[in-house]
XYZ file of C-alpha atoms in Angstrom:
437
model
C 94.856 68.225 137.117
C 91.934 65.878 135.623
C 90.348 63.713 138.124
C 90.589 60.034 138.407
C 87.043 59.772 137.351
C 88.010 61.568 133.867
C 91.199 59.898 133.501
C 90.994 56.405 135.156
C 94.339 54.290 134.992
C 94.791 51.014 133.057
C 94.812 48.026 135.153
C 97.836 46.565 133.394
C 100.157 48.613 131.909
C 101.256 46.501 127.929
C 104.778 44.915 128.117
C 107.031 47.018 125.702
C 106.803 43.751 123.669
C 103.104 44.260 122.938
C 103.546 47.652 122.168
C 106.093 47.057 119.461
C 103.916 43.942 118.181
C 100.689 46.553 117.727
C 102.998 49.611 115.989
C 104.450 47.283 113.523
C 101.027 45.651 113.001
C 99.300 48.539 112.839
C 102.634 50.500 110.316
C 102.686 47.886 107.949
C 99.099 47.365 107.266
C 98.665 51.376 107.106
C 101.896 51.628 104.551
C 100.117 48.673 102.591
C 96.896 51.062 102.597
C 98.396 54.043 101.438
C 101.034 52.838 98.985
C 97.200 51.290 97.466
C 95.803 54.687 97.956
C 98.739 56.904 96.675
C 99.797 55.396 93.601
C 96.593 56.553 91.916
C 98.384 60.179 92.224
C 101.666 59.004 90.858
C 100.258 57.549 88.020
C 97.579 60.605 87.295
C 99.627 61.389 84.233
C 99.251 57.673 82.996
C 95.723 57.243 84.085
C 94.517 60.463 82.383
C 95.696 59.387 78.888
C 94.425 55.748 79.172
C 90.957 56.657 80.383
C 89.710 60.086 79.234
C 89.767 61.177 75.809
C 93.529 62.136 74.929
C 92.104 65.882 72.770
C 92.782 68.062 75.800
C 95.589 66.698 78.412
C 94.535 69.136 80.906
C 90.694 68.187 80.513
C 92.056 64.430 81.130
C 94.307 65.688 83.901
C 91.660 67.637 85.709
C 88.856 64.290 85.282
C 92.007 62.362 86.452
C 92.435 64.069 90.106
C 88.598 64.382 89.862
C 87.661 61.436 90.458
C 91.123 61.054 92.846
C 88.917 63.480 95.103
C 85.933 61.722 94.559
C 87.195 58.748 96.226
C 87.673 61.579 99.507
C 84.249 62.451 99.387
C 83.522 58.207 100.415
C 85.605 58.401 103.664
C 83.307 60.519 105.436
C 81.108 57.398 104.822
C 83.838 55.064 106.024
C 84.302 57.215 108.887
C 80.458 56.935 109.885
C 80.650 53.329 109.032
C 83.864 52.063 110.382
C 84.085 53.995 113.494
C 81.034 53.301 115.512
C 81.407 49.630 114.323
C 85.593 50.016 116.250
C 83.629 51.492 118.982
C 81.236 48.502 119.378
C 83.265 45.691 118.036
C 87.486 46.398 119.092
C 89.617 48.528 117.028
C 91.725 45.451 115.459
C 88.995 43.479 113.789
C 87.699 46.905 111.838
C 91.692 47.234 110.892
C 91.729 44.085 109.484
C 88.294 43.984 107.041
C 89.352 47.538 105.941
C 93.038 46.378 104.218
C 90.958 43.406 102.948
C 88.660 46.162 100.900
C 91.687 48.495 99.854
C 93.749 45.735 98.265
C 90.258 44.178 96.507
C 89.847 47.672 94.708
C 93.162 48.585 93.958
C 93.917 45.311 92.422
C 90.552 45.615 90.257
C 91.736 49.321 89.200
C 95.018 47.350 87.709
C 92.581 44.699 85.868
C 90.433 47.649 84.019
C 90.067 48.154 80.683
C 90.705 51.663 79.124
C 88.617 54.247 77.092
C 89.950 52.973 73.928
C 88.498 49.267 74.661
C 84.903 50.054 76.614
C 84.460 53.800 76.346
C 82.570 55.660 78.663
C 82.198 52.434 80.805
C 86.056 53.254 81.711
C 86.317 55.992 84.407
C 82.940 55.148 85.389
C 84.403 51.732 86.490
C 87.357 53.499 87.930
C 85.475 55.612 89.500
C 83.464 53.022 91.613
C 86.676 51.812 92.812
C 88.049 54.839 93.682
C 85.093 55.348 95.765
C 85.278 51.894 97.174
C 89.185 52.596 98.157
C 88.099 56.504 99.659
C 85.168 54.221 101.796
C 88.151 51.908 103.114
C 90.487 54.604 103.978
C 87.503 56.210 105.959
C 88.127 53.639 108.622
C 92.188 52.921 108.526
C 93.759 56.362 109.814
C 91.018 56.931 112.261
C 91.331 53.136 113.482
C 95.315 52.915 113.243
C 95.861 55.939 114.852
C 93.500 54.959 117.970
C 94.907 51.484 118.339
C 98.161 52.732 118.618
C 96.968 55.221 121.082
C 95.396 52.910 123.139
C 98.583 51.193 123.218
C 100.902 53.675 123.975
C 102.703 55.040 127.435
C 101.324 58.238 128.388
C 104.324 59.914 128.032
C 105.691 58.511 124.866
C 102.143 58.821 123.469
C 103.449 61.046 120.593
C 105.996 58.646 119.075
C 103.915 55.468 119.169
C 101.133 57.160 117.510
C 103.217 58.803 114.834
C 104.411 55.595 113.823
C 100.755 55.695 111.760
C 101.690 58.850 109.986
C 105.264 57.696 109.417
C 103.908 54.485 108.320
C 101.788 56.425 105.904
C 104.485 58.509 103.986
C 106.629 55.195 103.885
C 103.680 53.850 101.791
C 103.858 56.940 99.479
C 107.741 56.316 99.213
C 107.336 52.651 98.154
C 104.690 53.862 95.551
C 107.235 56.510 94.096
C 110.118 54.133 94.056
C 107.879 51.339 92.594
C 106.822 53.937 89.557
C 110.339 55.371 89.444
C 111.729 51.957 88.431
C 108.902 51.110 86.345
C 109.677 53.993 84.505
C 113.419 53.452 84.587
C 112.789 49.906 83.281
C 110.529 50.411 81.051
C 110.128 52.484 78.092
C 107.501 55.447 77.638
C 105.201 53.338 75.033
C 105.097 50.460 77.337
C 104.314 52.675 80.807
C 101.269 53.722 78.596
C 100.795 50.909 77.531
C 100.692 48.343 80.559
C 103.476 49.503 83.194
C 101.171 51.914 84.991
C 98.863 48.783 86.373
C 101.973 46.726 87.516
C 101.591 49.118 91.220
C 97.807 47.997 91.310
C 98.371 44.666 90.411
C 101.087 44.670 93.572
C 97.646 45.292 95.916
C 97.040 41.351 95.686
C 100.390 39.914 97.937
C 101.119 43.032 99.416
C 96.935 42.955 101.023
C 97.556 39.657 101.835
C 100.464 40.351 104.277
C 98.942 43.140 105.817
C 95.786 41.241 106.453
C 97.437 38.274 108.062
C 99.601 40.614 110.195
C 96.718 42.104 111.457
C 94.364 38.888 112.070
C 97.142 37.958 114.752
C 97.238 41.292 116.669
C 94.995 41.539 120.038
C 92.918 44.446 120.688
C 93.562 47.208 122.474
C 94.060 47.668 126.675
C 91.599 50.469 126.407
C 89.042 48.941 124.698
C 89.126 45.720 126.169
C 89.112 47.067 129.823
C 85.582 49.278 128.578
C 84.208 45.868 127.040
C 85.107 44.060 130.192
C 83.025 46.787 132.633
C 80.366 46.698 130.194
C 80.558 49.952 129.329
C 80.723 49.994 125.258
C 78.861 52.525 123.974
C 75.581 51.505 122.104
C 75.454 54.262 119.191
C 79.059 55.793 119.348
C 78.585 57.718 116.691
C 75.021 59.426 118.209
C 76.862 60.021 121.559
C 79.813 61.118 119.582
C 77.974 64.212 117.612
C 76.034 64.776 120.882
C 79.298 65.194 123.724
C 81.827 65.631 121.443
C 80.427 67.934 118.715
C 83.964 70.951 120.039
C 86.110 68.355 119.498
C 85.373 66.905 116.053
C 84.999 70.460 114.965
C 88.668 71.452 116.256
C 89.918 68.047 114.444
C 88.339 69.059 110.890
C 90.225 72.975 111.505
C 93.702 71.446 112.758
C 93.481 68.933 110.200
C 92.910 71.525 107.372
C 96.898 72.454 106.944
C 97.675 68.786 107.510
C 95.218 67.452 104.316
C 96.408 70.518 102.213
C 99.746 70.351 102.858
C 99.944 67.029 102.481
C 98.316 66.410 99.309
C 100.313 69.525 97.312
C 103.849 67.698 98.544
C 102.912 64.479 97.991
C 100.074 64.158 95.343
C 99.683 67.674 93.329
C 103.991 68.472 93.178
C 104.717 65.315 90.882
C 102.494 66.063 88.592
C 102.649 69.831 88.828
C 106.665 69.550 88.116
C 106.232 67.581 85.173
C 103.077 69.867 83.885
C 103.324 73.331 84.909
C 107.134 73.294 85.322
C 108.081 70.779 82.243
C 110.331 68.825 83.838
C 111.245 65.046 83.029
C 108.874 62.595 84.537
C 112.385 61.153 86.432
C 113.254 64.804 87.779
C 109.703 64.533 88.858
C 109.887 61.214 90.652
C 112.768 61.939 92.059
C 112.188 65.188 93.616
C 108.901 63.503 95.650
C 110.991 60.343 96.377
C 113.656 62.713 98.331
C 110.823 64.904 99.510
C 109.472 61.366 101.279
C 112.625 60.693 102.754
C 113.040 64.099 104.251
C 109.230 63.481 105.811
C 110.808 59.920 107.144
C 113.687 60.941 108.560
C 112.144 64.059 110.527
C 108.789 62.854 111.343
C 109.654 60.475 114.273
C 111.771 62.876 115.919
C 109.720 65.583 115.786
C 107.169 63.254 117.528
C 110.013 62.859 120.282
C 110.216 66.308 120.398
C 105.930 66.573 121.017
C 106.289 64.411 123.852
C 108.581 66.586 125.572
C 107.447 70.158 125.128
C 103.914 69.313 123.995
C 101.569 69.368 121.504
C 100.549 72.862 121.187
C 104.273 74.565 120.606
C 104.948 72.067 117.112
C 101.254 72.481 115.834
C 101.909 76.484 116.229
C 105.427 75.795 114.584
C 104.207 74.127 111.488
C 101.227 76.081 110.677
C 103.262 79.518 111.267
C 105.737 78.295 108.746
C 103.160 77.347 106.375
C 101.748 80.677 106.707
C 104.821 82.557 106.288
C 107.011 80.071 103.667
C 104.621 78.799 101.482
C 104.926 81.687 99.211
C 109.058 82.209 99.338
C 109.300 78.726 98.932
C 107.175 78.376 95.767
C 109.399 81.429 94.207
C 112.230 79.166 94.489
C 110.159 76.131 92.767
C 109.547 78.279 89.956
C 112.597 79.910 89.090
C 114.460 77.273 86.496
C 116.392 74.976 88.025
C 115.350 71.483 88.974
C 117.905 71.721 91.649
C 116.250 74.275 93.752
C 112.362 73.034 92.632
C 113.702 69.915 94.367
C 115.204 71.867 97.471
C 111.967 73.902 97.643
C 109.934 70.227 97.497
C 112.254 69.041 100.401
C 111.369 72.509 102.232
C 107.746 71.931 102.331
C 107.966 68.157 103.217
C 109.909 69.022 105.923
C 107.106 71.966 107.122
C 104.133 69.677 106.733
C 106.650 66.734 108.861
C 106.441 69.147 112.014
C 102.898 69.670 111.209
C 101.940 65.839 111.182
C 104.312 64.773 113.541
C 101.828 65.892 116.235
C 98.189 66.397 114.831
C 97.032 62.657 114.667
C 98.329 62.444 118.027
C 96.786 65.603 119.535
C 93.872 64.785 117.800
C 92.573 61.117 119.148
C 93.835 62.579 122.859
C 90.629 65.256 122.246
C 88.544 62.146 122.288
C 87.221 59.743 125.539
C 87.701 55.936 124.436
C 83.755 55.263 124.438
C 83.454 57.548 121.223
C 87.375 57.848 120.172
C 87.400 55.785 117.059
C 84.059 57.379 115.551
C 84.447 61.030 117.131
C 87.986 60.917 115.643
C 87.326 59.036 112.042
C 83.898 61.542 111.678
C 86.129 65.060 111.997
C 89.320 63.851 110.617
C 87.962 62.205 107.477
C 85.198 65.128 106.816
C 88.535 67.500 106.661
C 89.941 65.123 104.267
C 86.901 64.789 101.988
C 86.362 68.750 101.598
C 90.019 69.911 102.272
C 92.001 67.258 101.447
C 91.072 64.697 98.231
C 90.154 68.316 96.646
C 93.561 69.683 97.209
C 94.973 68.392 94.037
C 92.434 69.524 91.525
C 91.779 73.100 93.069
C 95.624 73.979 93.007
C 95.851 72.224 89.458
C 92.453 74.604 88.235
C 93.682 77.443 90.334
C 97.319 77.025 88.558
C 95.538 76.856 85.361
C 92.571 79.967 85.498
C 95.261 82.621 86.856
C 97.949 81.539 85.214
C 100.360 82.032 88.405
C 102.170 78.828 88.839
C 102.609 80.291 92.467
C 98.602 80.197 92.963
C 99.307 76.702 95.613
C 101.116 78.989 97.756
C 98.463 81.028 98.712
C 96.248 78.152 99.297
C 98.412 76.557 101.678
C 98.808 80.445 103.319
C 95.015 80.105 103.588
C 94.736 76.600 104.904
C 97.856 77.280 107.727
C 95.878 80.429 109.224
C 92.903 78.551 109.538
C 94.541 75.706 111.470
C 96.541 77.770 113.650
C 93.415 79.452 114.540
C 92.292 76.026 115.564
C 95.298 75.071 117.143
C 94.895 78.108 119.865
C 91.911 76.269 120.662
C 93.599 73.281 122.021
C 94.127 72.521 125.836
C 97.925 70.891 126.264
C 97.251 67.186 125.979
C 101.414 65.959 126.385
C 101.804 63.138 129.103
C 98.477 62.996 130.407
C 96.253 59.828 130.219
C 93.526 59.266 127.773
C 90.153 59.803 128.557
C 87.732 57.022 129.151
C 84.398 58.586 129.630
């Protein structure tokens, strides 16, 4: 068993009230973040005919989820930036400045003018704001997932945690139902026209709840007891690299299934439907809004389930059945009917649910509470960058040069052997406290 030394208590254990005041804090900024953040994907088809030239749709497709992995690339930045400043400053004011920067940039990407109106000037624009909204989200999973950490009873560690990740997919939901009734509502000349920025526009009063939430949440018991002994590490992300180089490394390989599979069920599979397997943009929405709810309704208890038999046994389970579905479930998304591409979507949401259920969890428990926000933020948001934001455009090219609209498949395959070879790495983290040193 660790020492006390390695594992010191808390002197005050948070009343259950406090707990469920920082998860709901913490859940309805994130869902705020990422319905800013994943609407860009729901509206790819929409953004690539209003700000590429319209000659080649998959040209415009491809600059589309181009620059939607550009914005990736930036959260390695946020993740240097924003997690040695959590480290030195408390995890809630960081959560609060980086909601303020999402909603700023999404709402701008709703005010821009097109490629018919400016030209060039267009995606260049849009593509500064993607990057500014990639920089953000380098410091809210990271931060969210550590506050709620820090919060959490050892052994029910799992569940308050996953409330970020559940949080997260809600956010994605709200964006699909949002653009599903847009669509419903409006016609097809008016979506193109000026229904695709009513989501961004949304950023304005939906930041501005999220950001007063958070301004009235207290920081953590972990990091406040560290502040309090003086102990606060000076540069948390140089003594991050330096002690914890094995763990960040193991976070970037678990998190490899978890950013692929994430971004082909939620971000590449409504546009690939509509695309590669010419179905109607409402069969499309549809199939990710139920693949969303499948992710809600699972998630949580699956998180339960982490708690009880550990971390190690679901992080083996979903990466196995990545590794050995991917492909039969793809056969059944491309044989015809829209009512088994839609069962086969539901299949893979629920895979990548016991997948994510447990990761974000497993991974800030690698991590002592000196360096856990920037050792965390630096390996999970380099995964994202190279594995993750790229997702989308690789399967979409990959689709598109072999001509196998079951090429994804064998990317996820790829991506789920890698991580399980991670996962082996792992001690058993389930029940025990966090680290502080």
């Amino acid at each position: 068993m660790p020492s006390a030394e390695v594992f010191p208590r808390r002197s005050a254990r948070p009343e259950p009230a406090a707990v469920r005041k920082a998860v709901i804090g913490a859940s309805i900024g994130n869902a705020v973040e990422w319905f800013d953040f994943a609407i860009y994907g729901f509206l790819a088809v929409y953004i690539a005919a209003n700000f590429f030239p319209s000659d080649d749709d998959t040209a415009a497709l491809l600059n589309t989820f181009a620059i939607f992995a550009a914005a990736f690339f930036m959260r390695p930045l946020g993740g240097f930036v924003f997690g040695p400043l959590g480290d030195r400053i408390g995890r809630q004011r960081v959560l609060a400045l980086v909601i303020l920067l999402m909603s700023a940039a999404t709402l701008l990407i709703g005010l821009l003018p097109t490629y018919s109106a400016v030209g060039v000037a267009a995606p260049l624009m849009l593509l500064v704001l993607r990057c500014l909204q990639g920089f953000s989200a380098g410091g809210e999973y990271g931060g969210g997932a550590v506050y709620l950490a820090e919060y959490a009873p050892d052994r029910r560690r799992g569940l308050v945690v996953t409330f970020m990740v559940w949080s997260g997919v809600l956010g994605f939901l709200l964006g699909s139902l949002t653009v599903t009734l847009l669509q419903t509502g409006l016609s097809a000349a008016a979506m193109d026209s000026y229904g695709w920025r009513i989501p961004f526009l949304l950023a304005a009063p939906l930041g501005l709840v999220g950001l007063y939430i958070r301004l009235r949440l207290d920081d953590t018991p972990e990091f406040t007891d560290l502040s309090t002994a003086d102990k606060v590490a000076d540069r948390p992300l140089r003594e991050a690299t330096r002690t914890s180089w094995r763990p960040i490394l193991q976070v970037i390989g678990m998190f490899l299934i978890f950013n692929v599979g994430y971004y082909v069920v939620f971000t590449f599979l409504p546009t690939y439907l509509i695309k590669t397997l010419e179905f109607s943009k409402a069969a499309s929405f549809l199939s990710i809004t139920l693949a969303s709810l499948v992710a809600l309704v699972l998630t949580l208890p699956f998180a339960v389930l982490s708690d009880r038999i550990g971390r190690k046994p679901m992080l083996i389970a979903g990466s196995a059945a990545f590794a050995l579905l991917s492909y039969p479930i793809f056969l059944l998304l491309t044989s015809g009917s829209l009512a088994a591409a839609v069962t086969a979507h539901c299949l893979l949401a629920a895979i990548e649910s016991i997948y994510i259920s447990t990761a974000v969890t497993a991974g800030v428990e690698l991590f002592a509470t000196r360096v856990r926000y920037s050792g965390f933020a630096v390996g999970y948001n380099i995964c994202v960058a190279a594995f993750g934001g790229t997702t989308p455009y690789a399967v979409t090219w990959l689709t598109a040069e072999t001509g196998n609209p079951r090429a994804a498949a064998f990317y996820l395959v790829i991506a789920a052997v890698l991580s399980l070879g991670t996962v082996l790495t792992l001690r058993e983290s389930a029940g025990k406290p966090l680290a502080a040193t």
